[in-house]
Amino acid sequence: MLADQTIAKVLEHGLRQGADFAEVFIEDSVSRSLDLLDRKIDQINSGNSYGIGIRLLFGHESCYGYSSDPDPAGLLQLTENLARSKRGEERVTPKDLRRAPVNDQHRIRLSPEKVGKMDRVELLRRLDQLTRSHGEAIRQVSASIVEKKRSMLIANSEGLFREDSRQYMRVRLSAIADTGDGPQGSAESPGVLGGYEFLEEVDLEKLAREAAETALRMAGAGYIDGGVMPVVMGNGFGGVIFHEACGHPLETEAIRKNASPFTGKLGQSIASPVLTAVDDGTIANAWGSLNIDDEGNEAQRTVLIKDGVLQQYLSDRVGAAQVGVPQTGSSRRESYKYAPVSRMRNTYIDKGPDKIEDIIRSVDHGLYAKKLGGGSVDPGTGEFNFAVQEGYIIRKGKVAEPVRGATLIGKGYEVLPKISMIADDLELAAGICGASSGMVPTTVGQPTLKIDSILVGGR
């Protein structure tokens, strides 16, 4: 990707400018997408991206720049420009680069490059047909396949030199139904860190059925009367609230800036004793998994909260040093255009001892938020609001009629102590997370769980 001698010169040049640490990140990526809208192929996109990111650290301050030009003279000039405002005393010579192997835990059984484009087109058409087969009230169907392969090389002035690649595959399906009271939509979008075998093995009939039936049920639903009430949150993508309102504030990128309600609370009780939360970058072929992070460290399984007590933050090099915690293999970036920071990987609330039937039975009047849609969160305060994509009233311990228009409103750190029951049906769901180091694949997840009281917005 770049001559070893050039990489070594850039690192040495960085230290000569007075940096405490120098790093080179090289990326060569290929991405493709295929979109079908209303029975027709709407878009076919493909692209290549190559570039070199250079990072210099002066204490806890990071200076970052990038270039798509591998010319050695240009990279040395970029390094010098980065250090211009920070120039200090010349440091020692960097350590010799030591090429270290990467243990690939996420095997690919069928390379996407060996599968023709028409196979993808037929898969999307099949999804369209299966979804529309659920009735004429399905008015619009869109489906897409998104795939990306990232090849990376990471080297630093401490002698680290590692290469890795990541292959992502994802299918997205959206259905819109209208039964005369306005359109309602539903979407499914599973994905993996893996090869084309994922698309051959995914249950297309189940995917289509879940998208179509959710859209149809919500199209015929009435509006909810809002208020403070108990809420049972469904498994899988329901974990997006924990991700947004609690996960981001547990990253050292927030902790080191004192921009988190969890700052200084390691070892303290922050949640109900029934709750354990994990961020695991090692799950085989999971969408948010890694072999190594974007600083070249081994991915890890990190227990964030155990039995309600805060155990660990998610950290990168700068965050770990500034906060005083170990690195957790959580440094991530969208591409060579971004400096890495601490980010989530596969983040979930762990399964509990309860059954979903018992959880529903414990609610006299409340909301069953089976699926969540989009929302927003203020990472500094943990305040969130998320739309309920598929919801039902719970009446006298039983799931009753579907309702639309519900929104969950609260603060992450205030909701955690109110989670009183957790089921044993843990499920994960793929998503894309945006933050200061760009958009990265992450998994959210949780079992079905009960929040004793939360504000539900309605019409």
CSV table of C-alpha atoms in Angstrom, one decimal:
chain,number,residue,atom,x,y,z
A,1,MET,CA,0.0,0.0,0.0
A,2,LEU,CA,3.0,2.2,0.7
A,3,ALA,CA,6.7,1.4,0.8
A,4,ASP,CA,7.9,0.4,4.3
A,5,GLN,CA,10.8,2.9,3.9
A,6,THR,CA,8.4,5.8,3.2
A,7,ILE,CA,6.3,4.9,6.3
A,8,ALA,CA,9.4,4.8,8.5
A,9,LYS,CA,10.5,8.2,7.2
A,10,VAL,CA,7.1,9.8,7.9
A,11,LEU,CA,7.1,8.4,11.5
A,12,GLU,CA,10.7,9.6,12.0
A,13,HIS,CA,9.9,13.0,10.6
A,14,GLY,CA,6.9,13.3,12.9
A,15,LEU,CA,9.1,12.8,16.0
A,16,ARG,CA,11.7,15.2,14.6
A,17,GLN,CA,9.0,17.9,14.8
A,18,GLY,CA,8.6,17.3,18.5
A,19,ALA,CA,5.6,14.9,18.5
A,20,ASP,CA,5.4,12.4,21.3
A,21,PHE,CA,3.8,9.8,19.0
A,22,ALA,CA,3.4,9.4,15.2
A,23,GLU,CA,1.1,7.2,13.3
A,24,VAL,CA,0.4,6.3,9.7
A,25,PHE,CA,-2.9,4.9,8.6
A,26,ILE,CA,-3.3,3.7,5.0
A,27,GLU,CA,-6.6,2.6,3.5
A,28,ASP,CA,-7.7,1.2,0.2
A,29,SER,CA,-11.4,0.5,0.0
A,30,VAL,CA,-13.9,-0.7,-2.6
A,31,SER,CA,-17.6,-0.1,-2.2
A,32,ARG,CA,-20.7,-1.1,-4.2
A,33,SER,CA,-24.4,-0.6,-3.8
A,34,LEU,CA,-27.5,-1.7,-5.8
A,35,ASP,CA,-30.9,-0.2,-5.2
A,36,LEU,CA,-34.3,-1.4,-6.4
A,37,LEU,CA,-37.4,0.9,-6.1
A,38,ASP,CA,-40.8,-0.2,-7.2
A,39,ARG,CA,-39.7,-3.2,-9.2
A,40,LYS,CA,-37.0,-1.3,-11.1
A,41,ILE,CA,-33.3,-1.0,-10.5
A,42,ASP,CA,-33.0,2.6,-9.4
A,43,GLN,CA,-29.2,3.0,-8.8
A,44,ILE,CA,-26.0,1.1,-9.2
A,45,ASN,CA,-23.0,2.7,-7.5
A,46,SER,CA,-19.4,1.7,-7.1
A,47,GLY,CA,-16.3,3.4,-5.9
A,48,ASN,CA,-12.7,3.1,-4.8
A,49,SER,CA,-11.0,5.2,-2.1
A,50,TYR,CA,-7.3,5.3,-1.3
A,51,GLY,CA,-5.5,7.6,1.1
A,52,ILE,CA,-3.0,8.0,3.9
A,53,GLY,CA,-3.8,9.6,7.3
A,54,ILE,CA,-1.0,10.9,9.5
A,55,ARG,CA,-1.5,11.6,13.2
A,56,LEU,CA,0.9,13.3,15.5
A,57,LEU,CA,0.3,13.4,19.3
A,58,PHE,CA,1.6,16.2,21.5
A,59,GLY,CA,0.6,15.1,24.9
A,60,HIS,CA,-3.1,14.6,24.7
A,61,GLU,CA,-3.5,16.9,21.7
A,62,SER,CA,-3.9,15.3,18.3
A,63,CYS,CA,-2.9,16.8,14.9
A,64,TYR,CA,-4.3,14.9,11.9
A,65,GLY,CA,-4.1,15.3,8.2
A,66,TYR,CA,-4.5,13.1,5.1
A,67,SER,CA,-3.6,12.8,1.5
A,68,SER,CA,-4.5,10.6,-1.5
A,69,ASP,CA,-1.1,11.2,-3.0
A,70,PRO,CA,1.5,8.6,-1.9
A,71,ASP,CA,4.4,10.8,-3.0
A,72,PRO,CA,7.0,10.6,-0.1
A,73,ALA,CA,8.0,14.3,-0.4
A,74,GLY,CA,4.3,15.4,-0.1
A,75,LEU,CA,3.8,13.1,2.9
A,76,LEU,CA,6.8,14.6,4.7
A,77,GLN,CA,5.6,18.1,4.0
A,78,LEU,CA,2.1,17.2,5.3
A,79,THR,CA,3.8,15.9,8.5
A,80,GLU,CA,5.7,19.1,8.9
A,81,ASN,CA,2.6,21.2,8.3
A,82,LEU,CA,0.7,19.3,11.0
A,83,ALA,CA,3.4,20.0,13.6
A,84,ARG,CA,3.8,23.7,12.6
A,85,SER,CA,1.8,25.1,15.5
A,86,LYS,CA,3.0,22.5,18.0
A,87,ARG,CA,6.7,22.3,17.2
A,88,GLY,CA,8.7,21.2,20.2
A,89,GLU,CA,12.0,19.5,21.0
A,90,GLU,CA,13.1,16.7,18.7
A,91,ARG,CA,12.2,13.3,20.1
A,92,VAL,CA,14.1,10.1,20.0
A,93,THR,CA,14.2,8.0,16.8
A,94,PRO,CA,11.1,5.8,16.4
A,95,LYS,CA,11.4,2.1,17.1
A,96,ASP,CA,12.0,-0.2,14.2
A,97,LEU,CA,8.7,-1.4,12.6
A,98,ARG,CA,7.8,-4.9,13.4
A,99,ARG,CA,5.3,-6.6,11.2
A,100,ALA,CA,2.8,-8.4,13.4
A,101,PRO,CA,0.2,-11.0,12.1
A,102,VAL,CA,-3.5,-10.5,12.6
A,103,ASN,CA,-5.7,-13.4,13.6
A,104,ASP,CA,-8.7,-13.3,11.3
A,105,GLN,CA,-11.7,-14.3,13.4
A,106,HIS,CA,-14.3,-13.3,10.8
A,107,ARG,CA,-14.0,-15.8,7.9
A,108,ILE,CA,-15.4,-15.2,4.4
A,109,ARG,CA,-16.7,-18.3,2.7
A,110,LEU,CA,-17.8,-16.8,-0.5
A,111,SER,CA,-16.0,-13.7,-1.9
A,112,PRO,CA,-18.5,-11.1,-3.3
A,113,GLU,CA,-16.2,-10.7,-6.3
A,114,LYS,CA,-17.1,-14.3,-7.4
A,115,VAL,CA,-20.8,-13.5,-7.6
A,116,GLY,CA,-22.3,-11.9,-10.7
A,117,LYS,CA,-24.3,-8.7,-10.6
A,118,MET,CA,-27.5,-10.4,-11.9
A,119,ASP,CA,-27.5,-12.6,-8.8
A,120,ARG,CA,-27.9,-9.5,-6.7
A,121,VAL,CA,-30.6,-8.1,-9.0
A,122,GLU,CA,-32.6,-11.3,-8.8
A,123,LEU,CA,-32.3,-11.3,-5.0
A,124,LEU,CA,-33.7,-7.8,-4.8
A,125,ARG,CA,-36.6,-8.6,-7.2
A,126,ARG,CA,-37.4,-11.7,-5.1
A,127,LEU,CA,-37.6,-9.5,-2.0
A,128,ASP,CA,-39.9,-7.1,-3.8
A,129,GLN,CA,-42.2,-9.9,-4.9
A,130,LEU,CA,-42.3,-11.5,-1.4
A,131,THR,CA,-43.1,-8.2,0.2
A,132,ARG,CA,-45.9,-7.3,-2.2
A,133,SER,CA,-47.4,-10.7,-1.8
A,134,HIS,CA,-48.8,-9.6,1.6
A,135,GLY,CA,-51.5,-7.5,0.0
A,136,GLU,CA,-52.4,-4.6,-2.3
A,137,ALA,CA,-52.1,-2.2,0.6
A,138,ILE,CA,-48.4,-2.5,0.3
A,139,ARG,CA,-47.9,0.6,-1.9
A,140,GLN,CA,-44.1,0.9,-2.2
A,141,VAL,CA,-41.2,-1.4,-1.7
A,142,SER,CA,-37.5,-0.5,-1.9
A,143,ALA,CA,-34.6,-2.8,-1.4
A,144,SER,CA,-30.8,-2.5,-1.6
A,145,ILE,CA,-27.6,-4.4,-1.2
A,146,VAL,CA,-24.6,-2.5,0.2
A,147,GLU,CA,-21.1,-4.0,0.4
A,148,LYS,CA,-17.7,-2.6,1.2
A,149,LYS,CA,-14.2,-4.0,1.6
A,150,ARG,CA,-11.6,-2.0,3.5
A,151,SER,CA,-7.9,-2.9,3.4
A,152,MET,CA,-5.8,-1.1,6.0
A,153,LEU,CA,-2.2,-0.7,7.2
A,154,ILE,CA,-1.5,0.8,10.5
A,155,ALA,CA,2.1,1.7,11.7
A,156,ASN,CA,3.3,3.9,14.5
A,157,SER,CA,6.5,5.3,16.1
A,158,GLU,CA,6.4,2.5,18.8
A,159,GLY,CA,7.2,-0.1,16.1
A,160,LEU,CA,3.6,-1.3,15.5
A,161,PHE,CA,3.0,-2.5,11.9
A,162,ARG,CA,-0.2,-4.4,11.1
A,163,GLU,CA,-2.4,-5.0,8.1
A,164,ASP,CA,-6.0,-6.2,8.0
A,165,SER,CA,-9.1,-6.1,5.8
A,166,ARG,CA,-12.9,-6.0,6.6
A,167,GLN,CA,-15.6,-7.2,4.2
A,168,TYR,CA,-19.1,-5.8,5.0
A,169,MET,CA,-22.4,-7.1,3.5
A,170,ARG,CA,-25.9,-5.7,4.2
A,171,VAL,CA,-29.3,-5.9,2.7
A,172,ARG,CA,-32.0,-3.3,3.3
A,173,LEU,CA,-35.8,-3.6,2.8
A,174,SER,CA,-38.4,-0.9,3.2
A,175,ALA,CA,-42.2,-1.4,2.9
A,176,ILE,CA,-44.9,1.4,2.9
A,177,ALA,CA,-48.5,0.4,3.4
A,178,ASP,CA,-51.6,2.6,3.2
A,179,THR,CA,-55.1,1.4,4.2
A,180,GLY,CA,-56.8,4.8,3.8
A,181,ASP,CA,-55.5,6.6,6.9
A,182,GLY,CA,-52.1,7.7,5.7
A,183,PRO,CA,-49.0,5.8,4.8
A,184,GLN,CA,-47.0,3.9,7.4
A,185,GLY,CA,-43.5,2.4,6.8
A,186,SER,CA,-41.4,-0.4,8.1
A,187,ALA,CA,-37.8,-1.3,7.5
A,188,GLU,CA,-35.4,-4.3,8.0
A,189,SER,CA,-31.7,-4.1,7.4
A,190,PRO,CA,-29.5,-7.0,8.6
A,191,GLY,CA,-25.8,-7.0,7.9
A,192,VAL,CA,-22.6,-8.8,8.7
A,193,LEU,CA,-18.8,-8.6,8.7
A,194,GLY,CA,-18.6,-11.4,6.2
A,195,GLY,CA,-19.0,-12.5,2.6
A,196,TYR,CA,-21.7,-13.1,0.0
A,197,GLU,CA,-22.7,-16.3,1.9
A,198,PHE,CA,-24.7,-14.0,4.1
A,199,LEU,CA,-27.1,-13.0,1.3
A,200,GLU,CA,-27.5,-16.7,0.2
A,201,GLU,CA,-28.4,-17.7,3.8
A,202,VAL,CA,-30.6,-14.8,4.9
A,203,ASP,CA,-34.3,-15.8,5.2
A,204,LEU,CA,-35.9,-13.6,2.5
A,205,GLU,CA,-39.4,-14.7,3.3
A,206,LYS,CA,-39.1,-13.8,6.9
A,207,LEU,CA,-37.5,-10.5,6.1
A,208,ALA,CA,-40.4,-9.6,3.7
A,209,ARG,CA,-43.0,-10.8,6.1
A,210,GLU,CA,-41.8,-8.8,9.0
A,211,ALA,CA,-41.5,-5.6,7.0
A,212,ALA,CA,-44.8,-6.0,5.3
A,213,GLU,CA,-46.9,-7.1,8.3
A,214,THR,CA,-45.4,-4.3,10.5
A,215,ALA,CA,-46.3,-1.7,7.9
A,216,LEU,CA,-49.8,-3.1,7.5
A,217,ARG,CA,-50.5,-3.3,11.2
A,218,MET,CA,-49.4,0.3,11.8
A,219,ALA,CA,-51.3,1.6,8.7
A,220,GLY,CA,-54.5,0.4,10.4
A,221,ALA,CA,-53.6,1.6,13.9
A,222,GLY,CA,-55.1,4.5,15.9
A,223,TYR,CA,-53.0,7.2,17.7
A,224,ILE,CA,-51.8,6.7,21.2
A,225,ASP,CA,-52.7,9.0,24.1
A,226,GLY,CA,-49.3,10.0,25.5
A,227,GLY,CA,-48.2,10.3,29.1
A,228,VAL,CA,-45.9,8.7,31.7
A,229,MET,CA,-46.4,5.0,31.7
A,230,PRO,CA,-44.6,1.6,31.9
A,231,VAL,CA,-43.0,0.6,28.6
A,232,VAL,CA,-42.0,-2.9,27.5
A,233,MET,CA,-39.3,-2.5,24.8
A,234,GLY,CA,-38.8,-5.2,22.3
A,235,ASN,CA,-35.5,-7.0,21.7
A,236,GLY,CA,-33.0,-6.2,18.9
A,237,PHE,CA,-33.1,-2.7,17.6
A,238,GLY,CA,-34.6,-1.4,20.9
A,239,GLY,CA,-31.0,-1.4,22.1
A,240,VAL,CA,-30.5,1.8,20.0
A,241,ILE,CA,-31.6,3.9,23.0
A,242,PHE,CA,-28.9,2.4,25.2
A,243,HIS,CA,-26.4,2.9,22.4
A,244,GLU,CA,-27.2,6.5,21.9
A,245,ALA,CA,-28.1,7.7,25.4
A,246,CYS,CA,-25.7,5.6,27.4
A,247,GLY,CA,-23.1,4.1,25.1
A,248,HIS,CA,-21.8,7.4,23.7
A,249,PRO,CA,-21.4,8.9,27.2
A,250,LEU,CA,-19.4,5.9,28.2
A,251,GLU,CA,-16.7,6.6,25.5
A,252,THR,CA,-13.6,8.3,26.8
A,253,GLU,CA,-14.0,10.8,23.9
A,254,ALA,CA,-16.9,12.2,26.0
A,255,ILE,CA,-15.4,11.4,29.4
A,256,ARG,CA,-12.1,13.2,28.8
A,257,LYS,CA,-14.0,16.4,27.8
A,258,ASN,CA,-16.2,16.1,31.0
A,259,ALA,CA,-19.2,15.9,28.6
A,260,SER,CA,-20.8,12.8,30.1
A,261,PRO,CA,-23.1,12.2,33.1
A,262,PHE,CA,-21.0,9.1,33.8
A,263,THR,CA,-17.7,11.0,34.3
A,264,GLY,CA,-16.0,9.9,37.5
A,265,LYS,CA,-18.5,7.2,38.3
A,266,LEU,CA,-16.4,4.0,37.7
A,267,GLY,CA,-17.3,1.5,40.4
A,268,GLN,CA,-20.5,3.3,41.3
A,269,SER,CA,-24.1,2.1,40.8
A,270,ILE,CA,-25.6,3.8,37.8
A,271,ALA,CA,-28.3,1.3,36.8
A,272,SER,CA,-30.8,-1.3,38.1
A,273,PRO,CA,-29.0,-4.3,39.7
A,274,VAL,CA,-30.7,-6.5,37.0
A,275,LEU,CA,-28.7,-4.8,34.2
A,276,THR,CA,-25.4,-5.9,32.7
A,277,ALA,CA,-24.2,-4.2,29.5
A,278,VAL,CA,-21.4,-5.2,27.2
A,279,ASP,CA,-19.5,-3.9,24.2
A,280,ASP,CA,-18.0,-6.9,22.4
A,281,GLY,CA,-15.8,-6.4,19.3
A,282,THR,CA,-15.0,-10.1,19.0
A,283,ILE,CA,-18.4,-11.7,18.1
A,284,ALA,CA,-17.7,-13.8,14.9
A,285,ASN,CA,-18.9,-12.1,11.8
A,286,ALA,CA,-21.0,-9.6,13.7
A,287,TRP,CA,-21.6,-6.2,11.9
A,288,GLY,CA,-19.6,-4.2,14.4
A,289,SER,CA,-16.8,-6.7,15.0
A,290,LEU,CA,-13.1,-6.2,14.3
A,291,ASN,CA,-9.9,-8.2,14.3
A,292,ILE,CA,-7.9,-5.1,15.3
A,293,ASP,CA,-9.1,-1.6,16.0
A,294,ASP,CA,-8.0,1.4,13.9
A,295,GLU,CA,-5.0,2.0,16.1
A,296,GLY,CA,-3.9,-1.6,15.6
A,297,ASN,CA,-4.9,-3.1,18.9
A,298,GLU,CA,-6.7,-6.4,19.3
A,299,ALA,CA,-10.5,-6.2,19.6
A,300,GLN,CA,-11.8,-7.0,23.0
A,301,ARG,CA,-15.0,-7.9,24.9
A,302,THR,CA,-15.6,-5.0,27.4
A,303,VAL,CA,-18.1,-5.3,30.2
A,304,LEU,CA,-19.4,-1.7,30.7
A,305,ILE,CA,-21.9,-2.3,33.4
A,306,LYS,CA,-22.3,-5.4,35.6
A,307,ASP,CA,-25.2,-5.8,38.0
A,308,GLY,CA,-25.9,-2.1,37.7
A,309,VAL,CA,-22.3,-1.0,38.6
A,310,LEU,CA,-20.2,0.9,36.1
A,311,GLN,CA,-17.1,-1.2,35.3
A,312,GLN,CA,-15.3,0.3,32.3
A,313,TYR,CA,-15.2,3.0,29.7
A,314,LEU,CA,-14.6,2.5,26.0
A,315,SER,CA,-11.2,4.0,25.2
A,316,ASP,CA,-8.7,4.8,22.5
A,317,ARG,CA,-5.0,5.8,23.0
A,318,VAL,CA,-5.7,9.5,23.8
A,319,GLY,CA,-8.8,8.9,25.9
A,320,ALA,CA,-7.1,6.1,27.9
A,321,ALA,CA,-4.1,8.2,28.7
A,322,GLN,CA,-6.1,11.3,29.6
A,323,VAL,CA,-8.8,9.5,31.7
A,324,GLY,CA,-6.4,7.0,33.2
A,325,VAL,CA,-8.0,3.7,32.1
A,326,PRO,CA,-6.7,0.8,30.0
A,327,GLN,CA,-7.2,0.8,26.2
A,328,THR,CA,-10.1,-1.4,25.1
A,329,GLY,CA,-9.5,-1.9,21.4
A,330,SER,CA,-12.3,0.5,20.6
A,331,SER,CA,-10.5,3.0,18.4
A,332,ARG,CA,-12.5,3.5,15.2
A,333,ARG,CA,-12.8,5.8,12.2
A,334,GLU,CA,-14.9,5.9,9.0
A,335,SER,CA,-11.9,6.2,6.7
A,336,TYR,CA,-8.4,7.6,6.3
A,337,LYS,CA,-10.0,11.1,6.4
A,338,TYR,CA,-10.7,10.9,10.1
A,339,ALA,CA,-8.6,10.7,13.2
A,340,PRO,CA,-9.6,7.7,15.4
A,341,VAL,CA,-11.5,8.1,18.6
A,342,SER,CA,-13.2,5.7,21.1
A,343,ARG,CA,-16.3,4.2,19.6
A,344,MET,CA,-18.8,1.4,20.2
A,345,ARG,CA,-18.6,-2.0,18.3
A,346,ASN,CA,-21.4,-4.5,19.2
A,347,THR,CA,-23.1,-2.9,22.2
A,348,TYR,CA,-25.9,-4.7,24.0
A,349,ILE,CA,-27.8,-5.1,27.3
A,350,ASP,CA,-27.2,-8.7,28.3
A,351,LYS,CA,-30.0,-11.2,28.7
A,352,GLY,CA,-31.8,-11.6,32.0
A,353,PRO,CA,-33.9,-14.3,33.8
A,354,ASP,CA,-37.4,-13.2,32.8
A,355,LYS,CA,-39.8,-14.4,30.1
A,356,ILE,CA,-41.5,-11.9,27.8
A,357,GLU,CA,-44.9,-13.3,28.9
A,358,ASP,CA,-44.2,-12.5,32.5
A,359,ILE,CA,-43.0,-9.0,31.6
A,360,ILE,CA,-46.2,-8.2,29.6
A,361,ARG,CA,-48.3,-9.7,32.4
A,362,SER,CA,-46.7,-7.4,35.0
A,363,VAL,CA,-48.1,-4.2,33.2
A,364,ASP,CA,-51.7,-3.1,33.9
A,365,HIS,CA,-51.6,-0.2,31.4
A,366,GLY,CA,-48.7,0.7,29.2
A,367,LEU,CA,-47.0,0.5,25.9
A,368,TYR,CA,-45.3,-2.4,24.1
A,369,ALA,CA,-42.7,-0.8,21.9
A,370,LYS,CA,-41.9,-3.8,19.7
A,371,LYS,CA,-39.7,-2.0,17.2
A,372,LEU,CA,-38.1,1.4,17.3
A,373,GLY,CA,-37.5,3.8,14.4
A,374,GLY,CA,-35.3,6.9,14.2
A,375,GLY,CA,-34.6,9.4,16.9
A,376,SER,CA,-32.1,11.9,18.3
A,377,VAL,CA,-30.0,12.2,21.4
A,378,ASP,CA,-27.9,14.9,23.0
A,379,PRO,CA,-24.7,13.0,24.0
A,380,GLY,CA,-23.7,15.5,26.6
A,381,THR,CA,-26.9,15.2,28.6
A,382,GLY,CA,-28.2,11.8,27.5
A,383,GLU,CA,-31.6,13.3,26.6
A,384,PHE,CA,-33.3,11.3,23.8
A,385,ASN,CA,-36.4,10.9,21.8
A,386,PHE,CA,-37.1,7.9,19.6
A,387,ALA,CA,-40.1,7.1,17.5
A,388,VAL,CA,-41.8,3.8,18.0
A,389,GLN,CA,-42.1,2.0,14.6
A,390,GLU,CA,-44.4,-0.8,15.8
A,391,GLY,CA,-46.3,-0.3,19.1
A,392,TYR,CA,-49.2,-1.8,21.0
A,393,ILE,CA,-51.2,-0.9,24.1
A,394,ILE,CA,-50.8,-3.3,27.0
A,395,ARG,CA,-54.1,-3.6,28.9
A,396,LYS,CA,-54.5,-5.7,32.0
A,397,GLY,CA,-51.4,-7.7,31.3
A,398,LYS,CA,-52.2,-8.5,27.7
A,399,VAL,CA,-51.0,-7.0,24.4
A,400,ALA,CA,-54.0,-5.2,22.9
A,401,GLU,CA,-54.5,-3.0,19.8
A,402,PRO,CA,-51.7,-1.5,17.7
A,403,VAL,CA,-51.0,2.2,18.1
A,404,ARG,CA,-49.1,4.7,16.0
A,405,GLY,CA,-47.4,8.1,16.8
A,406,ALA,CA,-45.7,7.0,20.0
A,407,THR,CA,-42.3,8.6,20.9
A,408,LEU,CA,-40.1,7.6,23.9
A,409,ILE,CA,-38.7,10.7,25.7
A,410,GLY,CA,-36.2,10.7,28.5
A,411,LYS,CA,-32.6,10.8,29.7
A,412,GLY,CA,-30.4,7.7,29.5
A,413,TYR,CA,-28.9,7.9,33.0
A,414,GLU,CA,-32.4,8.4,34.5
A,415,VAL,CA,-33.9,5.5,32.6
A,416,LEU,CA,-31.2,2.9,33.6
A,417,PRO,CA,-32.3,2.6,37.2
A,418,LYS,CA,-35.9,2.1,36.1
A,419,ILE,CA,-35.3,-1.1,34.1
A,420,SER,CA,-36.8,-3.7,36.4
A,421,MET,CA,-37.2,-6.8,34.3
A,422,ILE,CA,-35.1,-8.3,31.5
A,423,ALA,CA,-36.0,-11.3,29.3
A,424,ASP,CA,-33.8,-14.1,28.0
A,425,ASP,CA,-34.4,-13.3,24.3
A,426,LEU,CA,-31.3,-11.2,23.5
A,427,GLU,CA,-31.1,-10.2,19.8
A,428,LEU,CA,-28.7,-8.0,17.9
A,429,ALA,CA,-29.3,-5.6,15.0
A,430,ALA,CA,-27.0,-3.9,12.6
A,431,GLY,CA,-26.8,-0.1,12.4
A,432,ILE,CA,-24.6,2.8,11.3
A,433,CYS,CA,-23.3,5.2,14.0
A,434,GLY,CA,-22.2,8.7,13.4
A,435,ALA,CA,-19.7,10.7,15.6
A,436,SER,CA,-16.6,12.8,15.3
A,437,SER,CA,-14.6,10.0,13.5
A,438,GLY,CA,-17.4,9.5,10.9
A,439,MET,CA,-19.9,6.8,10.2
A,440,VAL,CA,-19.0,3.3,11.4
A,441,PRO,CA,-20.8,0.0,11.4
A,442,THR,CA,-22.1,-0.8,14.9
A,443,THR,CA,-24.5,-3.4,16.3
A,444,VAL,CA,-27.1,-2.6,18.9
A,445,GLY,CA,-29.0,-5.1,20.9
A,446,GLN,CA,-31.0,-6.0,24.0
A,447,PRO,CA,-33.5,-8.6,25.2
A,448,THR,CA,-37.1,-7.6,25.8
A,449,LEU,CA,-37.1,-5.4,28.9
A,450,LYS,CA,-39.4,-3.3,31.1
A,451,ILE,CA,-39.0,0.3,32.0
A,452,ASP,CA,-41.2,1.1,35.0
A,453,SER,CA,-42.0,4.6,33.9
A,454,ILE,CA,-41.1,6.8,31.0
A,455,LEU,CA,-42.7,9.7,29.1
A,456,VAL,CA,-44.4,8.6,26.0
A,457,GLY,CA,-45.2,11.3,23.5
A,458,GLY,CA,-48.4,10.9,21.5
A,459,ARG,CA,-50.7,12.9,19.2
